[in-house]
Tab-separated table of C-alpha atoms in Angstrom:
chain	number	residue	atom	x	y	z
A	1	MET	CA	-13.070	-13.599	-13.353
A	2	PRO	CA	-15.010	-12.001	-10.643
A	3	PRO	CA	-15.859	-14.017	-7.398
A	4	GLY	CA	-19.074	-15.935	-7.047
A	5	LEU	CA	-21.178	-16.290	-3.941
A	6	SER	CA	-18.029	-15.781	-1.898
A	7	ALA	CA	-19.706	-15.866	1.505
A	8	VAL	CA	-21.480	-19.056	0.513
A	9	ALA	CA	-18.447	-20.616	-1.148
A	10	LEU	CA	-16.402	-20.408	2.023
A	11	SER	CA	-18.959	-22.508	3.875
A	12	LEU	CA	-19.213	-25.206	1.226
A	13	SER	CA	-17.455	-28.541	1.537
A	14	LEU	CA	-15.455	-29.526	-1.484
A	15	LEU	CA	-17.171	-32.705	-2.576
A	16	LEU	CA	-15.284	-33.778	-5.671
A	17	SER	CA	-15.145	-37.560	-5.761
A	18	ALA	CA	-11.854	-39.382	-5.476
A	19	SER	CA	-12.283	-40.822	-8.953
A	20	ALA	CA	-12.469	-37.328	-10.438
A	21	VAL	CA	-9.263	-36.097	-8.857
A	22	SER	CA	-5.866	-37.311	-9.883
A	23	ARG	CA	-3.425	-38.322	-7.169
A	24	ALA	CA	-0.825	-35.628	-6.620
A	25	ASP	CA	2.038	-37.901	-7.596
A	26	ASP	CA	0.295	-38.782	-10.886
A	27	LEU	CA	-0.044	-35.182	-12.060
A	28	PRO	CA	2.097	-33.836	-14.890
A	29	ARG	CA	4.849	-31.613	-13.477
A	30	SER	CA	7.093	-28.943	-14.902
A	31	GLY	CA	9.336	-28.140	-11.920
A	32	GLN	CA	8.071	-24.538	-12.083
A	33	PRO	CA	6.414	-24.018	-8.649
A	34	VAL	CA	3.617	-21.604	-9.625
A	35	PHE	CA	2.610	-23.605	-12.692
A	36	ASP	CA	2.652	-26.884	-10.781
A	37	ARG	CA	0.657	-25.454	-7.855
A	38	VAL	CA	-2.072	-24.285	-10.225
A	39	VAL	CA	-2.248	-27.785	-11.679
A	40	GLU	CA	-2.513	-29.300	-8.186
A	41	LEU	CA	-5.226	-26.902	-7.039
A	42	VAL	CA	-7.355	-27.391	-10.138
A	43	ASN	CA	-7.158	-31.169	-9.846
A	44	SER	CA	-7.974	-31.085	-6.136
A	45	ASN	CA	-10.693	-28.444	-6.041
A	46	PHE	CA	-12.255	-27.606	-9.411
A	47	TYR	CA	-15.965	-28.355	-9.197
A	48	ASP	CA	-16.341	-30.287	-12.464
A	49	GLY	CA	-14.382	-33.514	-12.355
A	50	LYS	CA	-15.346	-34.306	-15.946
A	51	ALA	CA	-13.239	-31.357	-17.132
A	52	LEU	CA	-10.009	-32.645	-15.610
A	53	ASP	CA	-9.018	-34.977	-18.440
A	54	ARG	CA	-9.212	-32.050	-20.862
A	55	PHE	CA	-7.365	-29.816	-18.436
A	56	ASN	CA	-4.534	-32.280	-17.827
A	57	ALA	CA	-4.183	-32.906	-21.560
A	58	ALA	CA	-3.682	-29.142	-21.932
A	59	VAL	CA	-1.087	-29.276	-19.135
A	60	ARG	CA	0.854	-32.021	-20.894
A	61	SER	CA	0.843	-30.036	-24.112
A	62	LYS	CA	2.670	-27.256	-22.238
A	63	LEU	CA	5.390	-29.725	-21.237
A	64	GLU	CA	6.050	-31.296	-24.618
A	65	PRO	CA	9.600	-30.953	-25.976
A	66	GLY	CA	10.047	-28.641	-28.934
A	67	ASN	CA	7.239	-26.340	-27.809
A	68	ARG	CA	9.166	-24.154	-25.335
A	69	PRO	CA	8.053	-26.477	-22.526
A	70	ILE	CA	7.435	-24.918	-19.119
A	71	SER	CA	10.281	-25.662	-16.744
A	72	LEU	CA	11.991	-24.216	-13.676
A	73	THR	CA	13.952	-21.821	-15.883
A	74	SER	CA	11.059	-20.630	-18.061
A	75	PRO	CA	10.654	-16.836	-18.386
A	76	VAL	CA	7.916	-15.379	-16.199
A	77	ALA	CA	5.961	-14.238	-19.256
A	78	ASP	CA	5.892	-17.787	-20.644
A	79	VAL	CA	4.653	-19.167	-17.319
A	80	ASP	CA	1.970	-16.478	-17.099
A	81	ASP	CA	0.765	-17.194	-20.626
A	82	ALA	CA	0.703	-20.941	-20.001
A	83	ILE	CA	-1.338	-20.587	-16.797
A	84	THR	CA	-3.784	-18.222	-18.489
A	85	SER	CA	-4.234	-20.709	-21.314
A	86	LEU	CA	-4.762	-23.640	-18.943
A	87	LEU	CA	-7.393	-21.848	-16.890
A	88	ALA	CA	-9.159	-20.692	-20.039
A	89	SER	CA	-9.395	-24.334	-21.133
A	90	LEU	CA	-11.811	-24.943	-18.248
A	91	LYS	CA	-14.280	-22.614	-20.013
A	92	VAL	CA	-16.042	-21.288	-16.915
A	93	THR	CA	-16.238	-18.100	-14.891
A	94	HIS	CA	-14.877	-17.592	-11.377
A	95	THR	CA	-11.561	-19.017	-12.515
A	96	GLY	CA	-8.477	-16.889	-13.130
A	97	ARG	CA	-5.120	-15.745	-11.820
A	98	TYR	CA	-4.491	-12.227	-10.524
A	99	LYS	CA	-1.178	-10.481	-9.856
A	100	PRO	CA	-0.532	-7.566	-7.483
A	101	ASP	CA	-0.171	-5.047	-10.303
A	102	THR	CA	-3.955	-5.130	-10.825
A	103	ILE	CA	-6.919	-3.663	-8.942
A	104	ASP	CA	-8.671	-7.032	-9.174
A	105	TYR	CA	-5.941	-8.614	-7.050
A	106	PHE	CA	-6.581	-6.281	-4.125
A	107	GLU	CA	-10.351	-6.289	-4.357
A	108	LEU	CA	-10.499	-10.070	-4.570
A	109	SER	CA	-8.006	-10.432	-1.727
A	110	ASP	CA	-10.344	-8.446	0.522
A	111	ILE	CA	-13.457	-10.266	-0.664
A	112	PHE	CA	-11.752	-13.636	-0.079
A	113	ARG	CA	-9.883	-12.521	3.040
A	114	PHE	CA	-11.135	-15.475	5.101
A	115	ALA	CA	-10.105	-17.989	2.449
A	116	ILE	CA	-6.552	-16.594	2.470
A	117	ARG	CA	-6.442	-15.778	6.194
A	118	ASP	CA	-3.233	-17.771	6.757
A	119	ASP	CA	-1.377	-15.454	4.364
A	120	ILE	CA	-3.157	-12.143	4.729
A	121	ARG	CA	-0.934	-10.540	7.389
A	122	ARG	CA	2.155	-11.476	5.441
A	123	LEU	CA	0.700	-10.150	2.202
A	124	PHE	CA	-0.640	-6.941	3.746
A	125	PRO	CA	1.517	-6.000	6.738
A	126	PRO	CA	1.301	-5.109	9.499
A	127	ASP	CA	-2.372	-5.678	10.278
A	128	GLY	CA	-3.634	-7.781	7.377
A	129	GLU	CA	-5.873	-4.976	6.098
A	130	VAL	CA	-5.924	-4.992	2.305
A	131	ARG	CA	-4.903	-1.612	0.880
A	132	TYR	CA	-3.706	-0.238	-2.430
A	133	PRO	CA	-2.891	3.218	-3.797
A	134	GLY	CA	-5.533	4.489	-6.185
A	135	ILE	CA	-8.207	6.998	-7.061
A	136	GLY	CA	-11.325	4.823	-7.294
A	137	MET	CA	-11.657	4.271	-11.018
A	138	VAL	CA	-11.578	1.130	-13.157
A	139	THR	CA	-10.708	1.018	-16.844
A	140	THR	CA	-11.019	-1.370	-19.751
A	141	VAL	CA	-9.488	-1.503	-23.213
A	142	GLU	CA	-11.651	-1.292	-26.345
A	143	ASN	CA	-10.113	-1.304	-29.811
A	144	GLY	CA	-6.703	-0.438	-28.394
A	145	HIS	CA	-7.953	2.538	-26.365
A	146	ARG	CA	-8.310	2.618	-22.567
A	147	PHE	CA	-11.629	3.920	-21.257
A	148	VAL	CA	-13.008	4.520	-17.773
A	149	VAL	CA	-15.673	1.867	-17.177
A	150	ASP	CA	-16.412	2.508	-13.485
A	151	VAL	CA	-15.970	5.468	-11.156
A	152	TYR	CA	-16.738	4.538	-7.548
A	153	ASP	CA	-19.195	6.840	-5.820
A	154	GLY	CA	-17.486	8.969	-3.171
A	155	SER	CA	-14.011	8.252	-4.573
A	156	PRO	CA	-11.331	10.842	-5.400
A	157	ALA	CA	-11.928	10.139	-9.106
A	158	LYS	CA	-15.649	10.862	-8.736
A	159	LYS	CA	-15.071	14.058	-6.792
A	160	ALA	CA	-12.462	15.254	-9.310
A	161	GLY	CA	-14.933	14.870	-12.182
A	162	LEU	CA	-13.713	11.783	-14.056
A	163	LEU	CA	-16.540	10.281	-16.090
A	164	VAL	CA	-17.404	6.869	-17.456
A	165	GLY	CA	-16.316	6.815	-21.094
A	166	ASP	CA	-13.278	9.081	-20.664
A	167	GLU	CA	-10.279	7.805	-22.595
A	168	ILE	CA	-7.219	7.719	-20.334
A	169	LEU	CA	-4.149	8.900	-22.235
A	170	ALA	CA	-1.551	9.233	-19.471
A	171	VAL	CA	-0.978	9.597	-15.741
A	172	ASP	CA	1.733	12.083	-14.800
A	173	GLY	CA	2.954	11.875	-18.382
A	174	ASP	CA	3.387	8.094	-18.421
A	175	PRO	CA	1.170	5.273	-19.723
A	176	TYR	CA	-1.561	4.293	-17.280
A	177	ARG	CA	-0.889	1.371	-14.941
A	178	GLU	CA	-3.555	0.187	-12.533
A	179	ILE	CA	-1.319	0.229	-9.455
A	180	GLY	CA	2.034	1.541	-10.671
A	181	SER	CA	0.616	4.911	-11.744
A	182	PHE	CA	-0.275	5.682	-8.113
A	183	ASP	CA	2.363	3.795	-6.148
A	184	GLY	CA	4.271	6.069	-3.754
A	185	LYS	CA	1.882	8.983	-4.405
A	186	VAL	CA	-0.614	8.600	-1.553
A	187	GLY	CA	-1.299	12.047	-0.092
A	188	SER	CA	-0.378	13.832	-3.304
A	189	SER	CA	-2.193	14.311	-6.613
A	190	VAL	CA	-1.674	12.895	-10.076
A	191	GLU	CA	-2.414	14.520	-13.405
A	192	ILE	CA	-4.808	12.430	-15.494
A	193	ARG	CA	-4.559	13.259	-19.187
A	194	LEU	CA	-7.777	12.253	-20.940
A	195	GLN	CA	-10.006	12.715	-23.952
A	196	ARG	CA	-13.703	13.123	-23.187
A	197	GLU	CA	-15.183	13.440	-26.667
A	198	ARG	CA	-14.154	11.755	-29.872
A	199	GLY	CA	-11.821	14.070	-31.804
A	200	ALA	CA	-11.751	16.680	-29.022
A	201	ALA	CA	-8.561	18.161	-27.632
A	202	PRO	CA	-7.136	16.302	-24.622
A	203	MET	CA	-7.743	17.729	-21.161
A	204	SER	CA	-6.134	17.258	-17.759
A	205	ILE	CA	-7.642	16.632	-14.336
A	206	ARG	CA	-5.736	16.481	-11.068
A	207	VAL	CA	-6.870	13.737	-8.715
A	208	PRO	CA	-5.668	13.066	-5.158
A	209	VAL	CA	-4.347	9.559	-4.495
A	210	GLU	CA	-5.657	7.661	-1.484
A	211	GLN	CA	-4.815	4.401	0.237
A	212	LEU	CA	-7.954	2.466	-0.675
A	213	ARG	CA	-9.380	-0.401	1.369
A	214	PRO	CA	-11.645	-2.325	-1.001
A	215	LEU	CA	-14.552	-3.475	1.161
A	216	PRO	CA	-14.892	-0.230	3.153
A	217	MET	CA	-14.559	1.638	-0.156
A	218	PHE	CA	-17.435	-0.376	-1.637
A	219	GLU	CA	-19.596	0.342	1.408
A	220	ARG	CA	-18.843	4.035	1.004
A	221	ALA	CA	-19.657	3.812	-2.702
A	222	ILE	CA	-23.029	2.163	-2.001
A	223	GLY	CA	-23.918	4.853	0.517
A	224	GLU	CA	-22.678	7.700	-1.677
A	225	SER	CA	-24.641	6.399	-4.670
A	226	VAL	CA	-27.955	7.021	-2.907
A	227	THR	CA	-29.892	9.834	-4.556
A	228	LEU	CA	-33.469	11.106	-4.543
A	229	SER	CA	-34.569	13.153	-7.525
A	230	GLU	CA	-37.852	14.541	-8.786
A	231	ARG	CA	-39.079	13.713	-12.261
A	232	ASP	CA	-42.450	14.849	-13.602
A	233	GLY	CA	-43.730	15.391	-10.074
A	234	HIS	CA	-42.572	11.994	-8.774
A	235	ARG	CA	-39.788	11.310	-6.264
A	236	ILE	CA	-37.502	8.616	-7.668
A	237	GLY	CA	-34.844	6.973	-5.520
A	238	TYR	CA	-31.649	5.366	-6.784
A	239	VAL	CA	-28.963	3.175	-5.233
A	240	ARG	CA	-26.116	1.184	-6.777
A	241	MET	CA	-25.167	-2.202	-5.345
A	242	TRP	CA	-21.479	-2.253	-6.297
A	243	THR	CA	-21.101	-5.650	-4.629
A	244	LEU	CA	-22.890	-7.869	-2.136
A	245	SER	CA	-19.593	-8.929	-0.551
A	246	THR	CA	-19.413	-6.191	2.075
A	247	ARG	CA	-20.584	-6.777	5.606
A	248	HIS	CA	-22.885	-3.763	5.845
A	249	GLY	CA	-23.859	-2.982	2.253
A	250	LEU	CA	-27.449	-4.231	2.485
A	251	ASP	CA	-27.866	-2.569	5.890
A	252	ILE	CA	-26.785	0.746	4.358
A	253	VAL	CA	-29.473	0.385	1.688
A	254	ALA	CA	-32.155	-0.675	4.182
A	255	ASP	CA	-31.390	2.255	6.464
A	256	ALA	CA	-31.529	4.712	3.547
A	257	LEU	CA	-34.926	3.311	2.559
A	258	ALA	CA	-36.349	3.188	6.081
A	259	ASN	CA	-34.927	6.305	7.722
A	260	GLY	CA	-32.595	8.103	5.339
A	261	ALA	CA	-32.478	9.854	2.012
A	262	LEU	CA	-34.777	7.368	0.264
A	263	LYS	CA	-37.591	7.122	2.825
A	264	ASP	CA	-39.796	9.548	0.872
A	265	ALA	CA	-39.170	7.941	-2.525
A	266	GLU	CA	-42.276	6.828	-4.405
A	267	GLY	CA	-40.296	4.331	-6.469
A	268	LEU	CA	-36.765	2.965	-6.505
A	269	VAL	CA	-34.216	2.167	-9.195
A	270	VAL	CA	-31.783	-0.404	-7.785
A	271	ASP	CA	-28.640	-0.650	-9.875
A	272	LEU	CA	-27.198	-4.162	-10.034
A	273	ARG	CA	-24.542	-3.289	-12.592
A	274	GLY	CA	-21.964	-4.261	-10.031
A	275	ARG	CA	-18.261	-4.770	-9.788
A	276	TRP	CA	-18.381	-8.130	-7.965
A	277	GLY	CA	-21.019	-10.529	-6.696
A	278	GLY	CA	-20.763	-12.419	-3.437
A	279	GLY	CA	-23.163	-12.049	-0.552
A	280	PRO	CA	-26.114	-13.996	0.830
A	281	ALA	CA	-28.372	-15.909	-1.530
A	282	ASP	CA	-31.444	-14.201	-0.042
A	283	ALA	CA	-30.226	-10.627	-0.577
A	284	ALA	CA	-33.221	-9.749	-2.758
A	285	GLU	CA	-35.533	-10.335	0.219
A	286	LEU	CA	-35.128	-6.626	0.980
A	287	PHE	CA	-37.406	-5.961	-1.993
A	288	VAL	CA	-39.470	-9.122	-2.438
A	289	GLY	CA	-39.584	-10.773	1.004
A	290	ASP	CA	-42.853	-11.527	2.778
A	291	THR	CA	-41.670	-11.014	6.352
A	292	PRO	CA	-42.887	-7.780	7.997
A	293	SER	CA	-40.771	-4.733	8.664
A	294	PHE	CA	-40.203	-4.117	12.374
A	295	ARG	CA	-38.122	-2.096	14.823
A	296	LEU	CA	-36.888	-2.785	18.337
A	297	ILE	CA	-37.587	0.116	20.700
A	298	SER	CA	-35.722	0.514	23.988
A	299	ARG	CA	-37.057	1.974	27.246
A	300	LYS	CA	-35.555	5.312	26.239
A	301	GLY	CA	-37.505	5.240	23.018
A	302	ASP	CA	-34.512	4.593	20.774
A	303	ALA	CA	-35.508	2.518	17.769
A	304	THR	CA	-33.277	-0.041	16.078
A	305	LEU	CA	-34.204	-1.293	12.623
A	306	ALA	CA	-34.374	-5.078	12.936
A	307	ASN	CA	-36.037	-5.998	9.660
A	308	PHE	CA	-37.061	-3.840	6.713
A	309	ARG	CA	-38.955	-4.648	3.534
A	310	TRP	CA	-39.466	-2.158	0.686
A	311	ARG	CA	-43.085	-2.365	-0.481
A	312	LYS	CA	-43.109	0.359	-3.138
A	313	PRO	CA	-42.337	0.009	-6.878
A	314	VAL	CA	-38.881	-1.177	-7.916
A	315	ILE	CA	-37.008	-1.339	-11.214
A	316	ALA	CA	-33.557	-2.937	-11.492
A	317	LEU	CA	-30.669	-2.107	-13.811
A	318	ILE	CA	-28.608	-4.997	-15.201
A	319	ASP	CA	-25.768	-5.434	-17.685
A	320	ARG	CA	-22.651	-7.540	-18.308
A	321	GLY	CA	-21.328	-6.409	-14.920
A	322	THR	CA	-24.263	-8.099	-13.172
A	323	ARG	CA	-22.702	-11.367	-12.156
A	324	SER	CA	-22.580	-14.021	-9.506
A	325	GLY	CA	-24.489	-13.026	-6.343
A	326	LEU	CA	-25.871	-9.959	-8.099
A	327	GLU	CA	-27.076	-12.202	-10.905
A	328	LEU	CA	-28.967	-14.345	-8.400
A	329	PHE	CA	-30.367	-11.086	-6.979
A	330	ALA	CA	-31.578	-10.093	-10.459
A	331	TYR	CA	-33.091	-13.548	-10.985
A	332	ALA	CA	-35.073	-13.255	-7.737
A	333	LEU	CA	-36.408	-9.872	-8.825
A	334	ARG	CA	-37.307	-11.283	-12.248
A	335	GLN	CA	-39.192	-14.161	-10.607
A	336	ASN	CA	-41.197	-11.612	-8.649
A	337	ALA	CA	-42.048	-9.741	-11.858
A	338	ILE	CA	-39.908	-6.694	-11.110
A	339	PRO	CA	-38.850	-5.092	-14.421
A	340	LEU	CA	-35.197	-5.360	-15.464
A	341	VAL	CA	-33.676	-2.657	-17.675
A	342	GLY	CA	-30.361	-2.740	-19.550
A	343	GLU	CA	-28.425	-5.618	-21.099
A	344	ARG	CA	-28.122	-9.378	-20.621
A	345	THR	CA	-26.298	-10.297	-17.426
A	346	ALA	CA	-22.880	-11.955	-17.386
A	347	GLY	CA	-23.981	-15.584	-17.117
A	348	ALA	CA	-21.464	-16.036	-14.313
A	349	LEU	CA	-23.040	-17.970	-11.463
A	350	LEU	CA	-20.681	-20.420	-9.777
A	351	ALA	CA	-19.126	-20.474	-6.318
A	352	GLY	CA	-15.482	-19.386	-6.263
A	353	ARG	CA	-12.642	-19.638	-3.767
A	354	ALA	CA	-9.223	-17.993	-3.654
A	355	TYR	CA	-5.780	-19.542	-3.137
A	356	VAL	CA	-2.403	-17.850	-2.692
A	357	LEU	CA	0.200	-19.181	-5.131
A	358	PRO	CA	3.958	-19.500	-4.445
A	359	ASP	CA	4.700	-16.117	-6.057
A	360	ASP	CA	1.903	-14.489	-3.969
A	361	SER	CA	-0.364	-14.113	-6.966
A	362	LEU	CA	-3.992	-15.115	-6.404
A	363	LEU	CA	-5.810	-18.016	-8.001
A	364	GLU	CA	-9.586	-17.873	-8.067
A	365	LEU	CA	-11.152	-21.240	-8.786
A	366	ALA	CA	-14.747	-22.347	-9.298
A	367	VAL	CA	-15.237	-24.913	-6.536
A	368	SER	CA	-18.997	-25.497	-6.656
A	369	ASP	CA	-21.759	-25.500	-9.230
A	370	ALA	CA	-24.725	-23.190	-8.604
A	371	VAL	CA	-28.193	-24.565	-9.301
A	372	ILE	CA	-31.443	-22.631	-8.878
A	373	ASP	CA	-34.685	-24.395	-8.033
A	374	ASN	CA	-35.258	-27.264	-10.469
A	375	ASP	CA	-31.841	-27.575	-12.102
A	376	LEU	CA	-31.773	-24.065	-13.558
A	377	ARG	CA	-28.251	-22.797	-14.219
A	378	LEU	CA	-27.352	-19.242	-15.202
A	379	GLU	CA	-23.676	-19.996	-15.858
A	380	GLY	CA	-22.990	-19.216	-19.495
A	381	ILE	CA	-26.617	-18.125	-20.029
A	382	GLY	CA	-27.483	-14.979	-18.100
A	383	ILE	CA	-30.761	-13.090	-17.797
A	384	GLU	CA	-32.292	-10.964	-20.515
A	385	PRO	CA	-33.735	-7.555	-19.562
A	386	ASP	CA	-37.412	-6.733	-19.966
A	387	ILE	CA	-36.413	-3.403	-21.508
A	388	SER	CA	-33.257	-3.667	-23.594
A	389	VAL	CA	-31.070	-0.547	-23.618
A	390	ALA	CA	-27.501	-0.426	-24.916
A	391	SER	CA	-24.895	1.742	-23.217
A	392	PRO	CA	-21.906	2.470	-25.505
A	393	LEU	CA	-18.757	3.132	-23.480
A	394	ALA	CA	-16.306	5.053	-25.685
A	395	TYR	CA	-16.536	8.816	-25.106
A	396	ALA	CA	-19.842	8.457	-23.243
A	397	ALA	CA	-19.006	11.599	-21.205
A	398	GLY	CA	-20.805	10.125	-18.209
A	399	LYS	CA	-24.116	9.682	-20.017
A	400	ASP	CA	-26.091	6.694	-18.741
A	401	PRO	CA	-28.943	5.785	-21.134
A	402	GLN	CA	-29.817	2.679	-19.129
A	403	ARG	CA	-30.390	4.628	-15.931
A	404	GLU	CA	-32.372	7.254	-17.840
A	405	ALA	CA	-34.559	4.547	-19.348
A	406	ALA	CA	-35.184	3.009	-15.912
A	407	VAL	CA	-36.175	6.367	-14.433
A	408	ALA	CA	-38.472	7.055	-17.373
A	409	GLU	CA	-40.136	3.658	-16.949
A	410	MET	CA	-40.575	4.275	-13.227
A	411	VAL	CA	-42.245	7.629	-13.935
A	412	ARG	CA	-44.540	5.923	-16.408
A	413	MET	CA	-45.454	3.236	-13.880
A	414	LEU	CA	-46.101	5.730	-11.108
A	415	ALA	CA	-48.201	7.909	-13.371
A	416	ALA	CA	-50.260	4.841	-14.291
A	417	GLY	CA	-50.599	3.863	-10.651
A	418	LYS	CA	-48.781	0.571	-11.145
A	419	SER	CA	-46.957	-1.275	-8.379
A	420	GLY	CA	-43.959	-2.195	-10.508
A	421	GLN	CA	-44.874	-5.861	-10.547
A	422	ALA	CA	-46.746	-7.753	-13.222
A	423	ALA	CA	-49.772	-9.876	-12.370
A	424	THR	CA	-47.784	-13.113	-12.484
A	425	PRO	CA	-44.077	-13.854	-12.030
A	426	ARG	CA	-41.876	-14.796	-14.955
A	427	ASP	CA	-41.255	-18.403	-15.852
A	428	PRO	CA	-37.625	-19.498	-15.314
A	429	ALA	CA	-37.389	-20.280	-19.025
A	430	PHE	CA	-37.463	-16.549	-19.692
A	431	THR	CA	-33.897	-16.411	-18.422
A	432	ARG	CA	-32.652	-18.778	-21.118
């Protein structure tokens, strides 16, 4: 699962009571170091102590004789399956195990770099900077077919013309692997064999492979997503918040709105269909905060943006990729009566933390509950859009009906002279 409010989670104390956590020497053990370490970490750090009895019963079931019990000599595949099953038994988000043959492993390692700081130089020599070979695209499997679900703005994949909805058939003639398809090919190009339309003949695109650094890549993607277009005589801005976990992501957006490509926009579509959450809990203040915008001006006349607030109309895009910190962002917009367009959000709002396991895989674990205002929880619930628009993935050929619907609604609002906010904010119950 994706990370939660990662910046917040790292500052939280782990407050599970002693009665909720089993003593280490009382825990069921297999002798398999990765399996046993997962069991220890869940019992010591998982936020919901009431779930531990169920979890440990599931652990014991994996150790019972006659059921291929996990042991020191168990095949790796059996251990992997057992750990996946155990973590699934907790039935929450922000909890999962990631191995270094996946993009998620590298992106989460960078997002949680401070949580794993004792291991990061060893894992990513020589300087501890997280890197992986890739082209800036993410895929998912639907009905046995692999489709492009995200293409990062400014990435080699974007520049080469790969589109959301493309079915990936092969990379350099071999089945696609998230990391393996690009390993050892940085500085050269790969041939992506794909099918863009259902029933159409396959096509090939050559894409250069880069050494990608996740957080700087996300900052680049946020900046490169910024566009200003004219529709029916109105200037509509757009920006995609791929994640809130970067250091400068919100500053990039604020600068574009105050001084850059979006300063002349009459209205803004902010895309919260992100990759990960994270970030400060008050991120939405950029659009709904009451503090004034101001600049600091030096003797030479140079101005530095110190605080910026967007006062013009806003519409936000949401879908199942809107999770964690981005989900809290969407909730804040909803409470300020800013229209949401798209699909229900992920319902994934907990605080997660990362741990390095003995085989150098990564365990993400929900370590804190997340409660809004008067005991409102979005975990497992999510937020419904004001304007519901589906966005089928397979063979979409880059079409984005949700974004088109948001732009159309913004044009309608501007033509009607509306601010983009209703007279009264939504009741929290509207999120349920």
